[in-house]
Coordinates of C-alpha atoms and ligand atoms in Angstrom, one line a residue:
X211 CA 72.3 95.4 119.7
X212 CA 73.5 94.1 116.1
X213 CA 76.4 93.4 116.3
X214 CA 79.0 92.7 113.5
X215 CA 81.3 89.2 113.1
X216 CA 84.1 89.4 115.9
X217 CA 86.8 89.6 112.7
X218 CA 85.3 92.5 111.0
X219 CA 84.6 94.4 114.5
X220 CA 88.6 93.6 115.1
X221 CA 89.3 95.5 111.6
X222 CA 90.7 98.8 111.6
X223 CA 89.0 101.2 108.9
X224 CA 91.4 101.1 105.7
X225 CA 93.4 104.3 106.5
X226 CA 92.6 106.8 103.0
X227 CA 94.5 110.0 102.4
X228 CA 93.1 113.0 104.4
X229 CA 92.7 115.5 102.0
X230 CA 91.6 118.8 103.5
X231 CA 93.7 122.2 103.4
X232 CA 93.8 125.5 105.1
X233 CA 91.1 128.0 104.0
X234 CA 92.9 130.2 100.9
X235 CA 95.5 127.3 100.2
X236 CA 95.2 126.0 96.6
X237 CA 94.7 122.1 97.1
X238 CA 97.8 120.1 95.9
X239 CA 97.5 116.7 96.5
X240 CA 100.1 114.4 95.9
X241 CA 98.9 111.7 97.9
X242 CA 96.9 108.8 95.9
X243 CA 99.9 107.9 93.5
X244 CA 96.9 108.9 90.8
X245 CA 98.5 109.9 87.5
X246 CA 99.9 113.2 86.5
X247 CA 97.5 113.8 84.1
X248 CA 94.3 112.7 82.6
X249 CA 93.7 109.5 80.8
X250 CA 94.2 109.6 77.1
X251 CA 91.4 111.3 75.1
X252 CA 90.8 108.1 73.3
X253 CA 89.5 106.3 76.8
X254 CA 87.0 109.4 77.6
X255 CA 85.4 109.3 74.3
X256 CA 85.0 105.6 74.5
X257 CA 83.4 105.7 78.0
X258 CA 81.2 108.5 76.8
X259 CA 79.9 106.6 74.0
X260 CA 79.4 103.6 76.3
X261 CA 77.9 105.5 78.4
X262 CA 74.6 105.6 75.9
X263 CA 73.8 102.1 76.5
X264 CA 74.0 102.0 80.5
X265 CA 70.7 100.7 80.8
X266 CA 71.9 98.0 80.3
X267 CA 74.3 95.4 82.2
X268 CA 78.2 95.4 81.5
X269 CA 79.8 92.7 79.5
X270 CA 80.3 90.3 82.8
X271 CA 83.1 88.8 80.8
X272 CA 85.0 91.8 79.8
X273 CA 85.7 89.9 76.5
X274 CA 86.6 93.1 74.3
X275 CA 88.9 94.7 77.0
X276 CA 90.2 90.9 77.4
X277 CA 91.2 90.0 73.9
X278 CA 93.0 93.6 74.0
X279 CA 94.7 92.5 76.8
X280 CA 95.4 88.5 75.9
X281 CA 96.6 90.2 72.0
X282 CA 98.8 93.1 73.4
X283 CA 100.7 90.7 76.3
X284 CA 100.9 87.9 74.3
X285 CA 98.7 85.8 76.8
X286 CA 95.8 83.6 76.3
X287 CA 92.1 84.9 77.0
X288 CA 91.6 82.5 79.2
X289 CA 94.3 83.6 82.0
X290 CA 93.0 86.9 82.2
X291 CA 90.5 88.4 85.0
X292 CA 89.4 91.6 85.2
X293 CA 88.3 93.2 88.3
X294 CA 87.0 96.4 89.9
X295 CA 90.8 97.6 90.8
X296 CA 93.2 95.0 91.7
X297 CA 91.8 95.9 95.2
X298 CA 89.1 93.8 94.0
X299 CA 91.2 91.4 93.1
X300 CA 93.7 90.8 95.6
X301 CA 90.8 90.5 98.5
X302 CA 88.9 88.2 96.3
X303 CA 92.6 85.8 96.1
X304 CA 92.9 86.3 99.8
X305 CA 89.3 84.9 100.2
X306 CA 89.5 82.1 97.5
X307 CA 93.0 80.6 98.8
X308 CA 93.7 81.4 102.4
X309 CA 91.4 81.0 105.5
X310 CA 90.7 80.7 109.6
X311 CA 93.5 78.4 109.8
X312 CA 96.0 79.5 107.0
X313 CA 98.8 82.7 106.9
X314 CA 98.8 84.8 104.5
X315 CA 103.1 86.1 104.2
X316 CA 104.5 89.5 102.5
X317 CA 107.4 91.3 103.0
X318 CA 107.1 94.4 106.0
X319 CA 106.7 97.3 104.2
X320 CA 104.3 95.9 101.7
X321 CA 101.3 97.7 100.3
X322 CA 99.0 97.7 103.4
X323 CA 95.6 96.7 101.7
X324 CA 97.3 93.2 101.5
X325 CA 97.1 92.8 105.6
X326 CA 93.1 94.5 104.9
X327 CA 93.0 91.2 102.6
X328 CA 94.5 88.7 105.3
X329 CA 92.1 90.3 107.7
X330 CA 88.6 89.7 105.1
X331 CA 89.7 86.4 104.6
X332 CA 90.1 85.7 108.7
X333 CA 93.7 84.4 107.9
X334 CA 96.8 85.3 110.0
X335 CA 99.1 88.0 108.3
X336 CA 102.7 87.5 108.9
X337 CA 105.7 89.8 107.7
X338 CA 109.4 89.4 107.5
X339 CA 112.3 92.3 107.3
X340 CA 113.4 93.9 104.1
X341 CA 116.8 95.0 103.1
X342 CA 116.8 99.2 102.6
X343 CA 112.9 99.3 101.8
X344 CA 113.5 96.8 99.5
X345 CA 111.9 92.9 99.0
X346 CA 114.5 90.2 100.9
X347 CA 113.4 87.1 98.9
X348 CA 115.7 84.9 101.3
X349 CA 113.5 86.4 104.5
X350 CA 110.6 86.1 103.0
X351 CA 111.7 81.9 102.1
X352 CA 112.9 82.1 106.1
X353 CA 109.5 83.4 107.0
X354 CA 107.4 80.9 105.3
X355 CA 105.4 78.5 107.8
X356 CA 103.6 75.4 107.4
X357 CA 99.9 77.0 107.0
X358 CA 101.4 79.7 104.5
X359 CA 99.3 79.6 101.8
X360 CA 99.4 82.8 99.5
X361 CA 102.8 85.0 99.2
X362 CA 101.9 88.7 98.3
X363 CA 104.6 90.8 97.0
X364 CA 104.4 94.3 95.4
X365 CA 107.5 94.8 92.5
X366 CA 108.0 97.9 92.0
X367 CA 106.5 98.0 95.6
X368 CA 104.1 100.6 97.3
X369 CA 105.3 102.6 99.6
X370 CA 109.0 101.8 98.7
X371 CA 108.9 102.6 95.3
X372 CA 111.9 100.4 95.3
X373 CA 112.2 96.7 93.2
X374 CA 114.2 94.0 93.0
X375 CA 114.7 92.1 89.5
X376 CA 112.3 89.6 87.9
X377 CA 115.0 87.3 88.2
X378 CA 115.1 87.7 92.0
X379 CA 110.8 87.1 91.9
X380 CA 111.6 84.1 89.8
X381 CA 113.8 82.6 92.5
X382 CA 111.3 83.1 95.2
X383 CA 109.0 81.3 92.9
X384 CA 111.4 78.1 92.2
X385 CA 112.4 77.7 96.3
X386 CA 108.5 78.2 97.3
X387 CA 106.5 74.9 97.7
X388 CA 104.8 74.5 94.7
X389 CA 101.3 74.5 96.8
X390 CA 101.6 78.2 98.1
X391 CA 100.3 81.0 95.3
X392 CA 102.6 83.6 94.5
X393 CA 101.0 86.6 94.0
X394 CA 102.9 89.5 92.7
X395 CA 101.3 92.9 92.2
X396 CA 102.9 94.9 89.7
X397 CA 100.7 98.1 89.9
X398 CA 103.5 99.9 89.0
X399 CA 104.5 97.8 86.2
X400 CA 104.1 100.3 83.4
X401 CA 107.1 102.6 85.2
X402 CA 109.3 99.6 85.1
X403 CA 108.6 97.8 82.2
X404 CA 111.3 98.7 80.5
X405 CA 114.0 97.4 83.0
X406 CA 113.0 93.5 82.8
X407 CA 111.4 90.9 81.0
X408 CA 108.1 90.2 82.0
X409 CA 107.1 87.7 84.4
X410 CA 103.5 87.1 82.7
X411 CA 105.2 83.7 81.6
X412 CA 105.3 82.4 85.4
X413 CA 101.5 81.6 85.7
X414 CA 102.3 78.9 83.4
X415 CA 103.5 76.8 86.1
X416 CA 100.0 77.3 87.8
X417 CA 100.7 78.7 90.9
X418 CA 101.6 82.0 90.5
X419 CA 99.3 85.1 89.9
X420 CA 100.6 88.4 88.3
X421 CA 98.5 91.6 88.5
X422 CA 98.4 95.1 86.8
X423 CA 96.3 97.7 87.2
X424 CA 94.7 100.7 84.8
X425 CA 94.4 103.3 87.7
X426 CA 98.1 104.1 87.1
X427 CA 100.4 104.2 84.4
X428 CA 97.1 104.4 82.5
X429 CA 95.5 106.9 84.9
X430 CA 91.9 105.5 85.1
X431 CA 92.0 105.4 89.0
X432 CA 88.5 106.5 88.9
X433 CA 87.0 104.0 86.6
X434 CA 88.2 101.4 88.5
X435 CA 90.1 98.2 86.6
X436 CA 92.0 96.0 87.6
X437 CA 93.7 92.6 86.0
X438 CA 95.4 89.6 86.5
X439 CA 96.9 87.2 84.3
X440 CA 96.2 83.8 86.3
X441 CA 96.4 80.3 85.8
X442 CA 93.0 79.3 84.7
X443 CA 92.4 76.9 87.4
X444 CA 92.9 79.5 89.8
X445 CA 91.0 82.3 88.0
X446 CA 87.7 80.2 88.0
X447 CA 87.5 79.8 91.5
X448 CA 88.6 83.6 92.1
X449 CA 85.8 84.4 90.1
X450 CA 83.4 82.6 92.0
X451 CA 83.8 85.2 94.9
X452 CA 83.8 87.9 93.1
X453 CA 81.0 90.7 91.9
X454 CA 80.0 89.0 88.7
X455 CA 79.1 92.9 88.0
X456 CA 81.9 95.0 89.0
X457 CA 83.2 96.6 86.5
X458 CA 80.9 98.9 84.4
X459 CA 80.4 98.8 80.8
X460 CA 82.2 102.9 80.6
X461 CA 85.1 101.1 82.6
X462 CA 85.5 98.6 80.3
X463 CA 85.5 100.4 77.2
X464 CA 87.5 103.4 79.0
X465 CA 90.2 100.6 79.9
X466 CA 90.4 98.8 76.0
X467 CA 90.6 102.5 74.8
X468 CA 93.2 103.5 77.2
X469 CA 95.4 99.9 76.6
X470 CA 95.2 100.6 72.6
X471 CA 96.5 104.3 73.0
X472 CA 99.5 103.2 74.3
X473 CA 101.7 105.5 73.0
X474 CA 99.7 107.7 76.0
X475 CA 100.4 105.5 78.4
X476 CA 104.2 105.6 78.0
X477 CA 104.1 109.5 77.6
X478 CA 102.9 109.6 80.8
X479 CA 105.7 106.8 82.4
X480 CA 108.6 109.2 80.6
X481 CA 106.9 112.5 82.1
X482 CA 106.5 111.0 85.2
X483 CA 110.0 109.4 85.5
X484 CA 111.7 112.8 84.6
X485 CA 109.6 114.9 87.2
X486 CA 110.2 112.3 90.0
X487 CA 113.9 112.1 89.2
X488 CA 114.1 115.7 89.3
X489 CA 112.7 116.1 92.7
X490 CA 114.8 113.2 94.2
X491 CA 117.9 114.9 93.2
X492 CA 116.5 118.0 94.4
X493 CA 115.6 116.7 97.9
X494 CA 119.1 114.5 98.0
X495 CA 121.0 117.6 97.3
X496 CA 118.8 119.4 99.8
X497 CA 120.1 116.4 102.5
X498 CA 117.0 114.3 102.4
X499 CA 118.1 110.4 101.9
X500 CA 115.7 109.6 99.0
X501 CA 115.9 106.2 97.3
X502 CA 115.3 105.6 93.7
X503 CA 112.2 104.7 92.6
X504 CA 110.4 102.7 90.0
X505 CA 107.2 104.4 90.3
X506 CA 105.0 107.3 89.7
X507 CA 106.3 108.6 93.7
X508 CA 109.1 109.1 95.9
X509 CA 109.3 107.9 99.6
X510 CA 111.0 110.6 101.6
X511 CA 112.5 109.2 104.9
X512 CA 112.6 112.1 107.9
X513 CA 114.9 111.7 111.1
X514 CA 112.1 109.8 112.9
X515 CA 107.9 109.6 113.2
X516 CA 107.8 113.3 114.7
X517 CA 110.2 114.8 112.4
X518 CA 107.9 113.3 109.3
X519 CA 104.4 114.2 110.8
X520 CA 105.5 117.8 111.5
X521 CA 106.5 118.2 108.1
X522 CA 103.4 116.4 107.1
X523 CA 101.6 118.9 109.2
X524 CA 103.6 122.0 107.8
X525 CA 103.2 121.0 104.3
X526 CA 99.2 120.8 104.8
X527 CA 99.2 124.0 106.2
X528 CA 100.4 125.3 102.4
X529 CA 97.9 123.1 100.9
X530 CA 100.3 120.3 100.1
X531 CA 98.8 116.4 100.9
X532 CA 101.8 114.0 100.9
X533 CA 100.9 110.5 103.0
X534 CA 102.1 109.7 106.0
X535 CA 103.6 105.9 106.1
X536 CA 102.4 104.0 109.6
X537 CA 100.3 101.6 107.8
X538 CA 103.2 100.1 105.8
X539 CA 105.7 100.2 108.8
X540 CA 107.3 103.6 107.8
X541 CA 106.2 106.2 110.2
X542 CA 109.1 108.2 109.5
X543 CA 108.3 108.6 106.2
X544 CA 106.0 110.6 103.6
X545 CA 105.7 109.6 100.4
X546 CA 104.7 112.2 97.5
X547 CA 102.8 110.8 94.6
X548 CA 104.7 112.6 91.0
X549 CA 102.1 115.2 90.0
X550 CA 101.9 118.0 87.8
X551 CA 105.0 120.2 87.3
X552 CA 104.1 123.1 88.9
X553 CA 103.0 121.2 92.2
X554 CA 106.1 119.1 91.8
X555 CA 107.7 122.5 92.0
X556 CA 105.5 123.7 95.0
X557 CA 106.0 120.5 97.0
X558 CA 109.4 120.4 96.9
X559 CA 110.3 123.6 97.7
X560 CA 108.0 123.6 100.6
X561 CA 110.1 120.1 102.0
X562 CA 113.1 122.2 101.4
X563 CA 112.5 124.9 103.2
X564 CA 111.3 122.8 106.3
X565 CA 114.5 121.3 106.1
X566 CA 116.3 124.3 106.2
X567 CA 114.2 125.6 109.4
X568 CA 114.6 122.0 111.2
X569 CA 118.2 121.3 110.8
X570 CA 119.3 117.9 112.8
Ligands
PLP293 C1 97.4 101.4 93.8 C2 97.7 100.0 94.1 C3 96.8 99.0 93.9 C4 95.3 99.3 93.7 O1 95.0 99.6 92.5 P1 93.5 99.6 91.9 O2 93.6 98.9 90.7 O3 93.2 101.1 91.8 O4 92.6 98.9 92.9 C5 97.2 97.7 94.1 N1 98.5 97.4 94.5 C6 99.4 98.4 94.7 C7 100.8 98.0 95.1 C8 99.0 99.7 94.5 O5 99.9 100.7 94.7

């Protein structure tokens, strides 16, 4: 029999959304956290047009989208990687900086692909407790163990929606040992950029990683890029591990389009916020104990596991896809992804009326 290495064997399959509905429902799925709405016009006509040259290789250096990036973020060109997603990315840290004998730390309910990325790089993956959803920077400084080597944390984080202040990821930063990497994953960003100053200004200090993504805020989830800004002795051995390929030429261009349209990009943050505010104070009038979030979804906590995956259930039976939560810790939660208003609309009304029929 072939048989695979005992680590990958021992993996669990990365848990995607199930997206299938009833016969006759209209699909509404609100369960990716993929944008609203489509990416700006500007990024379609620019992968079009590079789509006439595809027989031939991408830019492995992603110079153009690069310099966009390095010129709008005030950083230089060479602290920034591009990958295929900041999935991409974040295994290919994992890989580069932690091992067999090395732990790889982030807070409990943290974005599950990070554990995926402990588990590829055969390192163990510990977790410490947050406060109300929300990153504890003093556990995660209680939690940290001799062979720690790489801190992930997601601000604004995924599931949670919830963030704490740059300030509070610059403290974790100064009481870690200056030999672990801080890697924070700021996929949602965009959403929150305008509550902080940016912390593109820690990689300076060379041990810190910060990483955005264009399949939000942006809405290029299907093209596929990611970024980091990283200090440039770490970048070059990331790079080593990684698909010196990944990211196709239409992605590239689609991405530089999409960064100089960024009028777009923040059109789509205010939409979004508005819609997702709207629904939280509809569900927290409606009893449900909704936190606020940062992000392009909500998190909606349910009495317990059952109580969430019957509602789960009952909401798929109208066509409606939220996600359940397990993965991150939160099984008695769903989190809905802000969509377009009319689903926003369906969705919500749906979680109400459960309510209403399971009172308790
Ligand atoms: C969506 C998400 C990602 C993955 O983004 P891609 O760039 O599409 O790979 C990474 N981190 C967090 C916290 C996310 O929510």
């Amino acid at each position: 029999m072939i048989r695979p290495v005992p680590y990958v064997a021992n993996m669990a399959a990365y848990p995607l959304a199930q997206i299938e509905v009833s016969p006759g429902k209209t699909l509404v799925s609100l369960s990716q956290n993929e944008s609203l709405r489509p990416p700006s016009p500007m990024a379609t006509k620019a992968a079009a047009d590079a789509a006439l040259a595809t027989h031939l290789y991408p830019d492995p250096d992603c110079i153009a989208l690069r310099e966009g990036l390095a010129a709008h973020h005030r950083l230089n060109l060479d602290t920034i990687l591009c990958g295929a997603g900041s999935l991409d990315l974040i295994g290919c840290i994992a890989r580069s900086y932690a091992g067999p004998d090395d732990a790889i730390l982030a807070p409990a309910h943290a974005y599950p692909f990070f554990r995926t990325a402990a588990q590829m790089a055969q390192a163990r993956f510990d977790t410490c407790k947050e406060k109300d959803a929300t990153v504890d920077v003093d556990a995660l400084l209680n939690a940290v163990r001799a062979d720690t080597r790489i801190v992930f944390v997601a601000n604004p984080g995924n599931p949670t929606g919830t963030r704490i202040p740059n300030a509070e990821v610059r403290r974790l930063r100064a009481a870690l040992h200056a030999d672990i990497l801080l890697v924070v994953d700021e996929a949602y960003g965009e959403f929150a950029d305008h509550l902080d100053a940016p912390t593109f200004g820690m990689i300076a200090q060379g041990n810190t990683v910060v990483l955005r993504t264009f399949s939000k805020a942006y809405g290029l989830a299907g093209f596929r890029v990611g970024w980091g800004a990283f200090p440039p002795a770490i970048l070059q051995q990331v790079r080593k591990v990684m698909n010196p390929n990944a990211m196709s030429a239409p992605a590239q261009a689609a991405a530089h389009a999409a960064l100089l349209d960024h009028s777009y990009m923040r059109e789509t943050c205010t939409q979004t916020a508005q819609l997702r505010d709207t629904a939280i104070s509809r569900l927290r009038d409606a009893g449900f104990d909704v936190l606020q979030s940062h992000t392009n979804f909500l998190l909606i906590p349910f009495k317990g596991k059952a109580q969430a995956l019957a509602a789960d259930a009952a909401l798929k039976a109208e066509g409606v896809v939220l996600r359940a939560q397990s993965g991150a810790g939160l099984p008695q939660a769903l989190r809905m992804t802000v969509g377009k208003p009319d689903h926003m609309k369906h969705a919500v009304d749906h979680l109400i009326r459960w309510k209403q029929e399971h009172p308790t």
